[in-house]
C-alpha positions in Angstrom: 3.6 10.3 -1.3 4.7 13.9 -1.2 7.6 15.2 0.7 5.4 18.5 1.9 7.6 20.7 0.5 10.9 19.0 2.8 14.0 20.1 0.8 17.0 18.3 3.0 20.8 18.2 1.9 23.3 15.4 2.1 25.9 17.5 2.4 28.0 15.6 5.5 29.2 17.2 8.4 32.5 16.1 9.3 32.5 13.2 11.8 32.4 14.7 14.8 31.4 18.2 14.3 28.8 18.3 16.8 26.0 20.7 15.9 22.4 20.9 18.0 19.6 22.1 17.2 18.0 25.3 17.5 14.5 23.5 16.2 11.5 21.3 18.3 12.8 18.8 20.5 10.9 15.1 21.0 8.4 15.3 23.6 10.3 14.6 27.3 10.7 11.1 28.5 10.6 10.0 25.1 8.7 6.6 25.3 7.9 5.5 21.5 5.2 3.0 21.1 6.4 -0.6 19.6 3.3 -0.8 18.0 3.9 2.4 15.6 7.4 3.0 15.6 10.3 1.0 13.9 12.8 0.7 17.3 15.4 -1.4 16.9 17.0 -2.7 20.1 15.8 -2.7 24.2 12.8 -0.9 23.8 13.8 0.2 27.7 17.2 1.6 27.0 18.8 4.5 28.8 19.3 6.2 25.3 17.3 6.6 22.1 18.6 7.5 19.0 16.1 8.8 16.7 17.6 8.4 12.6 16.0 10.1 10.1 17.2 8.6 7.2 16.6 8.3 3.4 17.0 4.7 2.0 18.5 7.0 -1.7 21.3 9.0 0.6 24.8 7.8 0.1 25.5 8.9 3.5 22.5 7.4 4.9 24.0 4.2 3.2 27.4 3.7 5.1 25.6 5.4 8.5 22.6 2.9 8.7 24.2 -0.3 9.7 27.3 1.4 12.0 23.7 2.6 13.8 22.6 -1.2 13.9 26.0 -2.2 15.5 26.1 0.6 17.7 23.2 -0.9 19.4 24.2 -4.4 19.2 27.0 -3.2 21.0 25.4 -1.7 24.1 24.3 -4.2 25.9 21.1 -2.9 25.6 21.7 0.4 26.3 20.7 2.2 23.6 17.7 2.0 20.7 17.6 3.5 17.7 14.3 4.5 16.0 14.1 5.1 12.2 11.9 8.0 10.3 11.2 7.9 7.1 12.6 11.4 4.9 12.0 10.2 1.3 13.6 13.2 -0.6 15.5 11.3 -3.7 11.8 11.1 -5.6 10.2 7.5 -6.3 13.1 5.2 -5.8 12.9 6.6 -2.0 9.5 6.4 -1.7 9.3 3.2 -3.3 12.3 1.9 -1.0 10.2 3.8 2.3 7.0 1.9 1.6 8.7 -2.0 0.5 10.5 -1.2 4.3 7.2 -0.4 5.8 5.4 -3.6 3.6 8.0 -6.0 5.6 6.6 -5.2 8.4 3.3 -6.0 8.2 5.1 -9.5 7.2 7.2 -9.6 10.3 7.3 -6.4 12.7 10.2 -4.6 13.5 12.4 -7.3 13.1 11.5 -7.9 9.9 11.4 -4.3 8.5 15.1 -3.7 9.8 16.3 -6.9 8.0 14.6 -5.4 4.9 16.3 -1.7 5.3 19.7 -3.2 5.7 19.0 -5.2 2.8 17.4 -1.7 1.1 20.4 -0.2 1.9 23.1 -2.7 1.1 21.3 -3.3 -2.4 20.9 0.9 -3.5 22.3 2.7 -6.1 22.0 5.5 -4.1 20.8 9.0 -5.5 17.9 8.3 -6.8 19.4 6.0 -9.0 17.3 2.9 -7.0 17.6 -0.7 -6.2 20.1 -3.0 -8.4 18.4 -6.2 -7.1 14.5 -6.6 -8.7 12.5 -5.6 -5.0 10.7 -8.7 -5.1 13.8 -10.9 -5.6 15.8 -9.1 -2.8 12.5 -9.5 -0.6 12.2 -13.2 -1.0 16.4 -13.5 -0.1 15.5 -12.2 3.0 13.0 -14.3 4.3 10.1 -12.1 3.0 6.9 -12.4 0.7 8.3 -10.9 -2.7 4.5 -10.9 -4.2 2.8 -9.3 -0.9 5.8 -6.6 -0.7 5.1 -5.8 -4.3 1.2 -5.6 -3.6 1.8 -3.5 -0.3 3.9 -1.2 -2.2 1.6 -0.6 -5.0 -1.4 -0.2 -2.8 1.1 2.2 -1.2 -0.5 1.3 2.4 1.9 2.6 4.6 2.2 6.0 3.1 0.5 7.6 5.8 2.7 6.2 8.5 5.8 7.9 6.0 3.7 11.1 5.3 3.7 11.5 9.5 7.4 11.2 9.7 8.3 13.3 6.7 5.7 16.0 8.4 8.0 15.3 12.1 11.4 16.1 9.8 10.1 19.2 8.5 8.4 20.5 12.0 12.4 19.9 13.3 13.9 21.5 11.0 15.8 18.5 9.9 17.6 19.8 6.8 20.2 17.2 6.4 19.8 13.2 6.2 21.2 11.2 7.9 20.0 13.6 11.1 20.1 11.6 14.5 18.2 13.1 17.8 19.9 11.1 21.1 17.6 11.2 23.5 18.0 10.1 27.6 15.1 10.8 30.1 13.9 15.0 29.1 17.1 15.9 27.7 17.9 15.3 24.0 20.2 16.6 21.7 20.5 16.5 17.5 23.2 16.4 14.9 22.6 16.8 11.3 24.7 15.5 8.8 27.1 12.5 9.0 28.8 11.4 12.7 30.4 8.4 13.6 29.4 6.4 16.5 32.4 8.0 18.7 30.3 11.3 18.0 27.3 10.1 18.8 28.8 8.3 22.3 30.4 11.7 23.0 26.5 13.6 22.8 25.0 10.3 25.5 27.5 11.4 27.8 27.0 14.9 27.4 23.2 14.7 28.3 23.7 12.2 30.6 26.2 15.2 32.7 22.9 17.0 32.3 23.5 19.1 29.1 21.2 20.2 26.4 17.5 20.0 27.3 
């Protein structure tokens, strides 16, 4: 899959150096389907936080699963949804589809289990997976044959060609880049933030700020 021309730096912000966007914003009362998109979390929460991530960013690496407690922390408060911005060549893509394959084992459940796993296991920089990615599908829980079939059939690459398209029509030039989102207000930083940032934007827009 081709990354349509979508150049994005990992150059981190510092933690809490709040920066929004001057790009698109997600449509108002954002209300993702569960069907389509990978939430993790209360799928009612007050707040979304949309992540678009690359499994090959270093960054990405250590942010990921301080997302994943951030919302096992919030009493369901707040969701996170992932999107797909494969820029570190094959190893990403490769990583974005076996991600996308777990789920057509197991839903959403079973495609975060795989990221984290993705995540934990990466070399990071293009450099790609240490574990073999049908031996570290098969330790958690997973199909290591199917994944390795779904992944050379490349079937979900039109669900990752959709997001990649969404990154670039926001403008997203850094990974990780989060969008929180609460009723029609939403708000995005670029670049690394801690969950303290993050907490610091949901009460922002829930005072009524950005739109």
């Amino acid at each position: 899959m081709a990354a349509s021309g979508l150049k994005v730096s990992q150059q981190a912000k510092t933690d809490n150096a709040i920066g929004f966007s001057t790009g698109d914003k997600p449509s108002k009362s954002y209300s993702p389907s569960t069907d389509s998109e990978r939430i993790y979390g209360n799928p009612d929460a007050q707040f979304y936080v949309i992540e678009y991530s690359d499994f090959e960013c270093p960054y990405c690496k250590t942010h990921f699963p301080q997302m994943m407690d951030l919302v096992d922390s919030s009493s369901g408060n707040i969701a996170m949804v992932f999107k797909h911005v494969p820029v570190h060549g094959q190893s990403s893509r490769t990583e974005s589809l076996a991600s996308e394959c777990a789920a057509e084992q197991g839903g959403n459940p079973a495609f975060y289990k795989m990221a984290r796993a993705i995540f934990a296991d990466t070399r990071s920089d293009g450099h790609g997976l240490a574990t073999p990615l049908d031996k570290l599908a098969e330790n958690n829980g997973l199909d290591g044959q199917r994944i390795i079939e779904c992944v050379n059939a490349a079937r979900p690459s039109a669900k990752i060609a959709e997001d990649v398209k969404e990154a670039a029509r926001l403008n997203i030039q850094q990974t990780p880049a989060n969008i929180v989102v609460h009723g029609d207000k939403s708000a995005m930083v670029q670049g690394s933030v801690n969950g303290t940032g993050l907490m610091q934007m949901m009460a922002q827009l829930a005072q009524g700020g950005e739109k």
